[in-house]
XYZ file of C-alpha atoms in Angstrom:
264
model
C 0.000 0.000 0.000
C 1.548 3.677 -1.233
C 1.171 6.134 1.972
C 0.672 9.436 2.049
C 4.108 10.230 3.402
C 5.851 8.136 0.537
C 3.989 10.134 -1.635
C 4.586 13.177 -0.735
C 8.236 12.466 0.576
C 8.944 11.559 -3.575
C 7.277 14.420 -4.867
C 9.498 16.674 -2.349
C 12.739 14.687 -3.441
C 11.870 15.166 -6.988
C 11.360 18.982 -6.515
C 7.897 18.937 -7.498
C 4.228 19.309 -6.153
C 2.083 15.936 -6.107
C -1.041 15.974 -8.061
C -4.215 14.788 -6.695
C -7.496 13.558 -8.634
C -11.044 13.440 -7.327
C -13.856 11.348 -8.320
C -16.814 10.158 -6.526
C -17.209 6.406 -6.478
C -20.308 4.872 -8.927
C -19.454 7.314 -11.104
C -19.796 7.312 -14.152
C -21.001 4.099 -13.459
C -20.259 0.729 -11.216
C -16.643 -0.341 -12.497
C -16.241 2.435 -14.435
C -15.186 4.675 -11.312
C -12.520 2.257 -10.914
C -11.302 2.644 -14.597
C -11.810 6.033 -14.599
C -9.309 6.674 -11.308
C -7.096 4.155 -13.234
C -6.500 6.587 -16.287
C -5.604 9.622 -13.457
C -2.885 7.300 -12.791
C -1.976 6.262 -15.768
C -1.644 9.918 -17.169
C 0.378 11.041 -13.167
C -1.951 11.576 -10.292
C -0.383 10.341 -7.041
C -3.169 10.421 -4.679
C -6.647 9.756 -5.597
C -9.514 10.610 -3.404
C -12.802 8.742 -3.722
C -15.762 10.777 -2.861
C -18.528 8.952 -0.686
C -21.633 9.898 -2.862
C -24.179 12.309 -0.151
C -27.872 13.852 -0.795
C -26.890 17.118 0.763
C -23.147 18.253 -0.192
C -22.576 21.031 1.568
C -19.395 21.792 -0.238
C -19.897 20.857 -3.839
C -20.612 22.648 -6.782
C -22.799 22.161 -9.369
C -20.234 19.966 -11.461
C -19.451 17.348 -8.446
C -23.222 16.816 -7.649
C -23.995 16.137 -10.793
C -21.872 13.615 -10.625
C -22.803 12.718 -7.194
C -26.446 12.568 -8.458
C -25.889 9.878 -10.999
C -23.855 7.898 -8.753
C -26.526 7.970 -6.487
C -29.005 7.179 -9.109
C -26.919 4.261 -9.615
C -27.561 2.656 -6.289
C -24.146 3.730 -4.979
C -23.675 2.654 -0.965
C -20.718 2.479 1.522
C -19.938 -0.675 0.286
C -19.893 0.287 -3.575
C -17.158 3.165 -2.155
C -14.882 0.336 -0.786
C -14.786 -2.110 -3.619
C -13.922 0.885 -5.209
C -10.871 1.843 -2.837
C -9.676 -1.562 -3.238
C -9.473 -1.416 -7.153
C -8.160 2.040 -7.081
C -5.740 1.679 -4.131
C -4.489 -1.542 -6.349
C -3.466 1.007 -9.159
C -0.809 1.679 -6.668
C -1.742 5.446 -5.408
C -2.364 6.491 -2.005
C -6.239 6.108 -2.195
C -8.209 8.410 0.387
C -12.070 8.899 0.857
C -13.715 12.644 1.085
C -16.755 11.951 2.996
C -18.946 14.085 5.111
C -19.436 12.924 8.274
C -22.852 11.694 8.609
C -21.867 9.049 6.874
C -19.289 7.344 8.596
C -21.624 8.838 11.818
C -24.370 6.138 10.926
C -22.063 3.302 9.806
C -20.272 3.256 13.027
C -16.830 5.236 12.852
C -14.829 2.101 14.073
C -16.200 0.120 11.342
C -15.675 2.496 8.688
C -12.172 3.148 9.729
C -11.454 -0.500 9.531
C -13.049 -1.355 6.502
C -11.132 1.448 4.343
C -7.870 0.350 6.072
C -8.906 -3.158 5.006
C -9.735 -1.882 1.363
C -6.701 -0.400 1.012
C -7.586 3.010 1.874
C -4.824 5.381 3.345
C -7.155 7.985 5.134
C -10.217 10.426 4.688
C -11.183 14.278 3.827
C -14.019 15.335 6.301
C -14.755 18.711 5.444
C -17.109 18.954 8.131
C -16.179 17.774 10.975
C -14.898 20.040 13.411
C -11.607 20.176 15.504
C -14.268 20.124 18.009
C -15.978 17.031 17.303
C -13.235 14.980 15.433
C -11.658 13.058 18.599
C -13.815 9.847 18.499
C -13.076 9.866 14.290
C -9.432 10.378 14.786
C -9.232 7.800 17.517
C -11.043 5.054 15.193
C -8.991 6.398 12.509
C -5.544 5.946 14.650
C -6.683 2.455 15.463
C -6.806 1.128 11.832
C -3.659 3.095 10.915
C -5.533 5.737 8.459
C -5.037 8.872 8.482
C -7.204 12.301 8.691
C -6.971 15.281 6.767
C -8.818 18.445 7.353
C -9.704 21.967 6.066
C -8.153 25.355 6.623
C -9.775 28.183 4.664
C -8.771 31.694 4.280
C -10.863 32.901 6.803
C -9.823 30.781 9.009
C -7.789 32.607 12.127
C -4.341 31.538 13.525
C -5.615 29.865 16.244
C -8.208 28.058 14.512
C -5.357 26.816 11.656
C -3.521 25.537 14.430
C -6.427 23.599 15.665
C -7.128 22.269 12.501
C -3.358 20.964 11.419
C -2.935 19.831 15.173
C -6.291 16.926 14.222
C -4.395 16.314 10.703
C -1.884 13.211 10.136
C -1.968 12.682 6.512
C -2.037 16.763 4.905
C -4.032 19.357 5.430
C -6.251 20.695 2.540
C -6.554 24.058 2.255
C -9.220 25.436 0.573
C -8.749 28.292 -1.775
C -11.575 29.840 -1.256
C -14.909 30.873 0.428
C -17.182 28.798 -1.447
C -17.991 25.592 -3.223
C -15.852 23.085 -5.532
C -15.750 23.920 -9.399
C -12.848 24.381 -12.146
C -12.266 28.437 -12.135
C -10.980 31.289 -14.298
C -8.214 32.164 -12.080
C -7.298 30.523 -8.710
C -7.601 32.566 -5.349
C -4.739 35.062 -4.438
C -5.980 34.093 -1.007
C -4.759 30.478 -1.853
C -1.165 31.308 -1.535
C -1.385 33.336 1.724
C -3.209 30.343 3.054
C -0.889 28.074 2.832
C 2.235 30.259 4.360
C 0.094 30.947 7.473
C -0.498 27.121 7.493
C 3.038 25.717 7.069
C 3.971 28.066 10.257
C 2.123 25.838 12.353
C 2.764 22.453 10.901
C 5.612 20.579 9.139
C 2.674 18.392 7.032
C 2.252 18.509 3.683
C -0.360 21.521 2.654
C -2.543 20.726 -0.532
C -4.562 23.192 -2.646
C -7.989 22.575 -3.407
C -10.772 24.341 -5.422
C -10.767 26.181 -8.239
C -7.347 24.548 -9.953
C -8.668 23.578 -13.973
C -5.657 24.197 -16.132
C -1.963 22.558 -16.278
C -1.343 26.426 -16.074
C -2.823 26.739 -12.607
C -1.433 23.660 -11.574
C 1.969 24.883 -12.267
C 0.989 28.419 -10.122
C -0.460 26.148 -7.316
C 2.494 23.993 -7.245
C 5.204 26.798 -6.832
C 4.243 27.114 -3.045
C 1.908 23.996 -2.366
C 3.192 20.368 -1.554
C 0.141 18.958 -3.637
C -2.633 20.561 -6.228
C -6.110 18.590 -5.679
C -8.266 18.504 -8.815
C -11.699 17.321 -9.243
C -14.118 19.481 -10.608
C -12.200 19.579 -14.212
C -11.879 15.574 -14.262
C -15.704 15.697 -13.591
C -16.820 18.128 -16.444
C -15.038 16.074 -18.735
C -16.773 12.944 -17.822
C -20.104 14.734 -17.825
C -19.373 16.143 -21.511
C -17.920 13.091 -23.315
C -20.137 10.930 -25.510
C -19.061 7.575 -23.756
C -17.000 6.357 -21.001
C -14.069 5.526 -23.224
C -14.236 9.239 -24.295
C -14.496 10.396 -20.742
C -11.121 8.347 -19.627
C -9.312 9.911 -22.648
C -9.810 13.066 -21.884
C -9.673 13.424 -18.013
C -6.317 11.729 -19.249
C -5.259 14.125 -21.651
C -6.181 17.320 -18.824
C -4.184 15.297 -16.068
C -0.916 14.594 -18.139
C -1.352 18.362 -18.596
C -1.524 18.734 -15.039
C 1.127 16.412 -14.269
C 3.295 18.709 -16.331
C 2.332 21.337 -14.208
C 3.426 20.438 -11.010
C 6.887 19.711 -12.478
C 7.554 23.069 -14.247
């Protein structure tokens, strides 16, 4: 199983930013989440998170819950999302679950833990769960040897980034913006701020997410972030090719692209 610290302890020896890809499991279809994750791999993602499909995202945009909607449509469940860990996490990239927390709240947080460190899985993204409230998760999740990753955003105060990096093990995500997910014009001057006022309180990995679309931002991102998280733009593509075939070529083409960027 790749870790998130071999990960990100390669890209930092090879000078470079990792890349991370998002897609929520059952989509496009059963099996075809797994293939799709496959060709971010193929074409240089490191880490791949797997979004647990949920009926009220409080954090996606329009693009991800469309996506979320048809893999819901499809009959996904919490155990569709770890057959689909297991066949991404055998691609060889550190495979990681964004989930909200109700979730993993009604399937017992011991038993989710252990079943994504049984499937492979190296951790999860809870975007809301609160430094608060995370101790029981982060206790399940240190039992099964996963690890948690949070959410800083640029309104966030020092003393609440500290609290934040203080519950994270794997990276912390920070967010580039006040808002939802979705591919943008231009990626938040706010973003790189973010991340200096995070790295002075931690010596994990900081990862930017929302808004990155382009190898070009990729490349910006990746000048002072140890990872660039992309998921909206692998999305759209799905949602706008005629097939699934189609889909996988392109979201491969756009992450080569992307891979590029985090190595200029």
């Amino acid at each position: 199983m790749t870790t998130l610290q071999t990960v990100f302890a390669k890209a930092k020896a090879d000078n470079r930013a990792a890349l991370v890809g998002y897609l929520p499991a059952g989509f496009p279809s059963k099996g075809g989440d797994v293939a799709a994750a496959a060709a971010l791999v193929e074409a240089g993602c490191d880490v791949i998170e797997i979004g647990l499909p949920y009926s009220d995202p409080l954090m996606d945009g329009p693009t991800i819950q469309d996506a979320v909607h048809r893999s819901l449509t499809n009959g996904t469940r919490i155990a569709d999302v770890m057959r689909t860990v297991e066949g991404v996490a055998a691609t060889g990239a550190a495979t990681l679950v964004m989930t909200y927390w109700n979730p993993i709240d009604k399937y017992g947080a011991d038993r989710f833990a252990r079943d994504l460190a049984n499937a492979g899985g190296v951790g999860t993204i809870t975007p809301d769960l609160t430094p608060e409230e995370s101790e029981p998760w982060r206790e399940a999740s240190a039992a099964a040897g996963i690890d948690t990753v949070f959410l800083v955003a640029p309104s966030s105060t020092e003393p609440r980034i500290k609290a934040v990096v203080d519950c994270c093990t794997g990276f912390v995500y920070a967010a580039s913006l006040m808002g939802v997910t979705g591919a943008r014009e231009t990626v938040n001057v706010a973003a790189e701020g973010l991340v200096k006022r995070t790295k002075a309180h931690t010596d994990l990995p900081v990862c930017v997410g929302l808004g990155v679309g382009t190898g070009a931002q990729a490349a910006e991102v990746a000048a002072y972030a140890d990872g660039v998280i992309v998921g909206s733009a692998f999305i759209r593509r799905i949602l706008d090719a005629p097939d699934e075939a189609a889909g996988r070529e392109s979201i491969g083409v756009l992450a080569r692209d992307m891979a590029k960027g985090v190595r200029r």
